[in-house]
Short mmCIF file of C-alpha atoms and ligand atoms in Angstrom, two decimals:
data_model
loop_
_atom_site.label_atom_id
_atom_site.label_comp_id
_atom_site.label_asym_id
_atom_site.label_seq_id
_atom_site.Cartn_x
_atom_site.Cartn_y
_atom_site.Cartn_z
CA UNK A 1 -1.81 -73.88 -28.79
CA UNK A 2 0.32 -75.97 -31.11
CA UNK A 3 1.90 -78.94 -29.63
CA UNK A 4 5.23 -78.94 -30.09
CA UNK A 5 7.28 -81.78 -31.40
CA UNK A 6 10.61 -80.94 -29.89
CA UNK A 7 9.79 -80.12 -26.56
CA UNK A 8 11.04 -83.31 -25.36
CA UNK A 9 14.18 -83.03 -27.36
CA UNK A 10 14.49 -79.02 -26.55
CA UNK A 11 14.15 -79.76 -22.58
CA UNK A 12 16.84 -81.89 -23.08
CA UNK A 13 18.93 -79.15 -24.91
CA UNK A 14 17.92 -76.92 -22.16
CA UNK A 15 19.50 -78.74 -19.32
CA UNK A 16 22.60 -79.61 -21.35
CA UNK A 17 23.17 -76.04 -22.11
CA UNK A 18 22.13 -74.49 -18.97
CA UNK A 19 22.66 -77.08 -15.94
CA UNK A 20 24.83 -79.94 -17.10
CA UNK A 21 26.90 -80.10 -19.87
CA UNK A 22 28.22 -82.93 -18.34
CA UNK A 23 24.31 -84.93 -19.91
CA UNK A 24 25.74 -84.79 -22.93
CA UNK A 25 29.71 -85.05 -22.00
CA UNK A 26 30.30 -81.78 -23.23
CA UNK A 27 31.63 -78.73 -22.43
CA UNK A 28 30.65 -75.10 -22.54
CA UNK A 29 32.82 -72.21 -23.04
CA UNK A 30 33.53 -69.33 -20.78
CA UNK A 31 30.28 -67.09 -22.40
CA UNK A 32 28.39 -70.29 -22.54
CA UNK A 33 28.96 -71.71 -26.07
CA UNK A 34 28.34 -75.39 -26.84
CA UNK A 35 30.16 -76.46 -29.97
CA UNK A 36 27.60 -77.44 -32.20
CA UNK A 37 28.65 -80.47 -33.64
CA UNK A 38 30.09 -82.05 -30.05
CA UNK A 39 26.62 -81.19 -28.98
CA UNK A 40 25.04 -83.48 -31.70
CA UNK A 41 27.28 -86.02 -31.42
CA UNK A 42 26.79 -85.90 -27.29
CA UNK A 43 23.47 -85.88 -27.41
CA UNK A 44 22.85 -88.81 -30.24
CA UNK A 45 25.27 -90.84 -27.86
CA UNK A 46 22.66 -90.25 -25.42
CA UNK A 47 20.30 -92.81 -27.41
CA UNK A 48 18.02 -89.30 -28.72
CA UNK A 49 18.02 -88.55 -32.57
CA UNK A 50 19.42 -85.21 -33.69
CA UNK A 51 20.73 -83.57 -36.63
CA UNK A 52 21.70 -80.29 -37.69
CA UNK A 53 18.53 -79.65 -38.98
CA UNK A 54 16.35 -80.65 -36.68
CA UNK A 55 19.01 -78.41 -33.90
CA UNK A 56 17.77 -75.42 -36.17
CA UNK A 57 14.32 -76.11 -36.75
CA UNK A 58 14.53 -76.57 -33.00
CA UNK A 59 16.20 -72.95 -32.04
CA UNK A 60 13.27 -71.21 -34.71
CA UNK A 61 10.45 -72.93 -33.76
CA UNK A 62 11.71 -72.38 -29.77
CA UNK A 63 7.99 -71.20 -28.17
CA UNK A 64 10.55 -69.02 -25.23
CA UNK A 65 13.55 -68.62 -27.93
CA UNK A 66 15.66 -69.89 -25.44
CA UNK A 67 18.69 -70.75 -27.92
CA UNK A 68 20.67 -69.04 -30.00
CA UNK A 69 23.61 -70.16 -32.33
CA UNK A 70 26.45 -68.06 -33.32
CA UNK A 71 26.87 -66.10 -36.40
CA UNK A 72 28.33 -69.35 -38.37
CA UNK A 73 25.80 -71.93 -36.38
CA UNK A 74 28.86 -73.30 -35.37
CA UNK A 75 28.22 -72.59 -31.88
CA UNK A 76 25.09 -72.46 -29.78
CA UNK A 77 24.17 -71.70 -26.03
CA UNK A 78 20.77 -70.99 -23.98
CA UNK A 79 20.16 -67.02 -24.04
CA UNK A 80 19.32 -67.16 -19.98
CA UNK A 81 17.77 -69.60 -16.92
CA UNK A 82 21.61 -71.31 -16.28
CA UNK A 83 22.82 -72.45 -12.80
CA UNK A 84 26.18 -72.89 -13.96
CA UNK A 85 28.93 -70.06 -13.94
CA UNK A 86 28.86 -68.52 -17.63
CA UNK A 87 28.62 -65.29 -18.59
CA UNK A 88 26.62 -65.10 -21.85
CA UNK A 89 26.97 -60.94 -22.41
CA UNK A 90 23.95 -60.07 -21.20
CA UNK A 91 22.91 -56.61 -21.70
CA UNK A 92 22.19 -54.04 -18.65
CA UNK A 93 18.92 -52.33 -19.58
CA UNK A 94 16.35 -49.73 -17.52
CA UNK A 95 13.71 -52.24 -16.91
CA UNK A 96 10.18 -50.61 -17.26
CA UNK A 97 8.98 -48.48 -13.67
CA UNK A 98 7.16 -52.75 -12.08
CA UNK A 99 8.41 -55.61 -13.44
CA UNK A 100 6.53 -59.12 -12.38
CA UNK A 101 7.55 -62.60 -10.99
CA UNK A 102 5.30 -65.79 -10.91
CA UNK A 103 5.84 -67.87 -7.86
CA UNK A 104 4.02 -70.76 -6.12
CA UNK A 105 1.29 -69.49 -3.57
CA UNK A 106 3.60 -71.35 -1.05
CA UNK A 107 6.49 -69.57 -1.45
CA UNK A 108 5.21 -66.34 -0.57
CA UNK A 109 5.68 -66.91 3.08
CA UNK A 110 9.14 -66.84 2.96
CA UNK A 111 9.80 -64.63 0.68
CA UNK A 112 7.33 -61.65 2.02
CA UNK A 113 6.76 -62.65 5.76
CA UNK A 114 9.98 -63.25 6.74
CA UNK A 115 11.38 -61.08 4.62
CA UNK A 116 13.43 -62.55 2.42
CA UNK A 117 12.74 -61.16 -0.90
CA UNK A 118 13.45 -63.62 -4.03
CA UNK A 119 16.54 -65.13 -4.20
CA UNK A 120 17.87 -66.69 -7.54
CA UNK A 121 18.07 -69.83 -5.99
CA UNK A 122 20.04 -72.23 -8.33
CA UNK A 123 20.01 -70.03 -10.93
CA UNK A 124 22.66 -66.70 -11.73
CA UNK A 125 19.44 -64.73 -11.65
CA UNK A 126 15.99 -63.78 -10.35
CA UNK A 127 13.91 -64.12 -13.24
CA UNK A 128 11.14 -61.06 -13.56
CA UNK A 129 8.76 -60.55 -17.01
CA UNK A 130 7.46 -57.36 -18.29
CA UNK A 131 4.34 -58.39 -18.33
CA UNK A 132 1.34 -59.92 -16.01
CA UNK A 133 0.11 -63.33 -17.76
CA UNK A 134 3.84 -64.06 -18.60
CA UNK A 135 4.36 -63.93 -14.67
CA UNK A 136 1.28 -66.24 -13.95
CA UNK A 137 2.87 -68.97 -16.05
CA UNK A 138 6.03 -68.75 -14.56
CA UNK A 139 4.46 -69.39 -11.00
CA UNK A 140 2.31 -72.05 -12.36
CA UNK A 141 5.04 -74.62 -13.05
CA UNK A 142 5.59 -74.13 -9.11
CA UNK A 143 2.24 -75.03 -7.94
CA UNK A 144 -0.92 -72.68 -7.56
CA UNK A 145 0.56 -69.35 -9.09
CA UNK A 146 1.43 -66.27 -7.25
CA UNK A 147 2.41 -62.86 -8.75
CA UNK A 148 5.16 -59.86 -7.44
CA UNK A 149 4.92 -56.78 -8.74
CA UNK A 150 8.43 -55.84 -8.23
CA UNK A 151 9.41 -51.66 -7.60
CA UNK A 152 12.04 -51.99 -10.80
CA UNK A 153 12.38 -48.24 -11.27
CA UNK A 154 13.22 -47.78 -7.01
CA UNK A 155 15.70 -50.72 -7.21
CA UNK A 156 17.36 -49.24 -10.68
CA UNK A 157 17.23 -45.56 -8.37
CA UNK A 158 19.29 -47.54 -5.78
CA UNK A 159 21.53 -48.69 -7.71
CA UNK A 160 19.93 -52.47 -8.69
CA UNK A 161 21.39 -53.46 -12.15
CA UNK A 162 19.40 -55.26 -14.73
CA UNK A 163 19.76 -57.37 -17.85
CA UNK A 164 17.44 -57.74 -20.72
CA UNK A 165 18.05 -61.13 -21.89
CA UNK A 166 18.35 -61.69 -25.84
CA UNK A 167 14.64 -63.61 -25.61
CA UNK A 168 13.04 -60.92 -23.31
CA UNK A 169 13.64 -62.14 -20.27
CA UNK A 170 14.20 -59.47 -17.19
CA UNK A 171 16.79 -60.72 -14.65
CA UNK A 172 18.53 -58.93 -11.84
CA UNK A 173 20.61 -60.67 -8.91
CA UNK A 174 17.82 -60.82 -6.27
CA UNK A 175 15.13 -58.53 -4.81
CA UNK A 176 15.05 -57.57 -1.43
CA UNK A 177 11.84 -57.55 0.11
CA UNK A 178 11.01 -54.04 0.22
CA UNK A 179 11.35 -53.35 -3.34
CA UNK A 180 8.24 -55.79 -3.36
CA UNK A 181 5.47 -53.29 -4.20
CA UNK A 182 2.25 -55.79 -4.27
CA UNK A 183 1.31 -59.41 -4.64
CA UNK A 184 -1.84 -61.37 -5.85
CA UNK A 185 -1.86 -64.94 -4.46
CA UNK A 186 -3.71 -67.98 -6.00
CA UNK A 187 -3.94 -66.27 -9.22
C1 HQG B 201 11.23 -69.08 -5.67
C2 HQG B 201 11.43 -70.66 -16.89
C3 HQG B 201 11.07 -69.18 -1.30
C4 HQG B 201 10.94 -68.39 -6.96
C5 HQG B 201 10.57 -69.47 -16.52
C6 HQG B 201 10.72 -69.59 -7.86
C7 HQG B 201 11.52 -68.45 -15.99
C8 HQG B 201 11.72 -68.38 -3.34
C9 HQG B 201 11.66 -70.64 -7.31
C10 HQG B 201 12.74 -69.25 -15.62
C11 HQG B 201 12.43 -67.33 -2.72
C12 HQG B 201 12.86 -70.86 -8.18
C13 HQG B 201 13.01 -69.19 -14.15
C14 HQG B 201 12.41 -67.25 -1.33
C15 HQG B 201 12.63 -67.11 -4.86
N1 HQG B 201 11.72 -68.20 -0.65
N2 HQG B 201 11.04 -69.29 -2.63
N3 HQG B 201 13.06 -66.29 -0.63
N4 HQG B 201 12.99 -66.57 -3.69
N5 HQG B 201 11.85 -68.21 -4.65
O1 HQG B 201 12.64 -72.39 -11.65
O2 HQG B 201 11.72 -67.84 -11.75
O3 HQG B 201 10.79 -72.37 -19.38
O4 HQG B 201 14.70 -71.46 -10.50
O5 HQG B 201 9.81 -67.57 -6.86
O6 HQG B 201 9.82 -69.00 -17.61
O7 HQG B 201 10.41 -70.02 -11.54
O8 HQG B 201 12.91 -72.80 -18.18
O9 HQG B 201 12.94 -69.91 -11.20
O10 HQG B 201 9.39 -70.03 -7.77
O11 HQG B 201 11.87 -67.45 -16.88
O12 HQG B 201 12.89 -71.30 -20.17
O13 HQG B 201 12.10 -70.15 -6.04
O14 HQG B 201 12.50 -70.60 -16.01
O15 HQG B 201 11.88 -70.54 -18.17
O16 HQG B 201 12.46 -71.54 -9.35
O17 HQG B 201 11.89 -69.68 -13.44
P1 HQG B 201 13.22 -71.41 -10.71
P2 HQG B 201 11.64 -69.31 -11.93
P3 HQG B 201 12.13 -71.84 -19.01
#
C-alpha cells in the first residue's frame, strides 16, 4: 500500500476534531464543525505546517475518509469515532442481517464471558463494519485481533437503532451480549 504523507498530520486532525479541540485551542460546534480557518491557524500555532491546500488534499486523499468539509469548505468535522458530545446528523440505516467488530483477543473475556457485550467505551458509539477483513484491522490496532459477528437484523427486530456513517462506518450505542452470534479469536 501507498504510504501516506499526511498520516502524521491527519492523526493530528483526527484528535483535534474528534477528542480535543482544545489541541488546537479551538472549538467545535454543536454538529461538530471546526471552522476551517481557526483550525489552520490552531494547528500551525501548534509548531505543524498546514495550509488550505494541503487540509484538502488531506480530506481526498483520507485512506478511511474520515473528514468532510462543508458545502463552502468553510467548515470541516470528522464524519464518526468522537468521544466528545456532538451530534454530526448521522443517518439511521437497516444495517445488513451480521455486522462485524475487530477486538483484541484479550478483550473477549469480558465482553463474552461475563457478559458484557461491547460497550462504546470513550467513544458515542460501538463501532461495527460490514465486512470481515475491515473487522480484523480494527481489532489489530488492539493487540492480536479478534472478530464478532454481531446479530444486526435481531437487534434492529428489537428495536436497536443504527447509523450509517457518511464514510461507511456502522455504529449503534452498544451490543448486549446475546445479540453476539459468533466469534473467531486470534484471527
Ligand atoms: C473494546 C478506528 C472489554 C472494543 C477503527 C475495542 C474504528 C471492550 C475497545 C474506530 C468491551 C475500544 C473505533 C468490553 C468494547 N470489555 N473491551 N465489554 N466492549 N471493548 O478504539 O472499535 O482509524 O474506542 O472491542 O477503524 O477499536 O480511528 O474502538 O477494542 O472504526 O478512523 O474496547 O476507530 O477508526 O477501542 O475503533 P476504540 P474501536 P480510525
Amino acid at each position: 500500500m501507498a504510504i501516506d504523507p499526511y498520516k502524521k498530520i491527519s492523526k493530528f486532525i483526527s484528535l483535534v476534531l474528534r477528542h480535543n479541540p482544545g489541541a488546537a485551542r479551538i472549538k467545535l460546534d454543536d454538529h461538530g464543525w471546526a471552522d476551517v480557518e481557526e483550525l489552520i491557524r490552531g494547528v500551525k500555532e501548534t509548531g505543524r505546517t498546514l495550509d488550505l491546500q494541503t487540509l484538502k488534499e488531506i480530506v481526498r486523499t483520507n485512506d478511511k475518509k474520515r473528514f468532510s468539509f462543508n458545502e463552502d469548505c468553510t467548515k470541516i468535522r470528522a464524519n464518526q469515532g468522537h468521544s466528545i458530545s456532538v451530534d454530526v446528523e448521522l443517518k439511521t440505516a437497516i444495517p445488513p442481517n451480521v455486522l462485524y467488530h475487530g477486538t483484541a483477543t484479550r478483550f473477549l473475556g469480558s465482553i463474552l464471558n461475563r457478559r458484557e457485550g461491547l460497550k462504546p467505551g470513550s467513544r458515542l458509539y460501538v463501532h461495527l463494519s460490514g465486512d470481515y477483513d475491515t473487522a480484523v484491522k480494527v481489532g489489530q490496532r488492539h493487540g492480536i485481533p479478534a472478530v464478532l459477528q454481531v446479530d444486526a437484523k435481531r437487534m434492529a427486530e428489537d428495536g436497536y437503532t443504527f447509523y450509517l456513517s457518511a464514510n461507511g462506518v456502522w455504529l449503534t450505542k452498544e451490543v448486549p451480549s446475546e445479540y453476539i452470534c459468533n466469534f473467531q479469536r486470534n484471527c
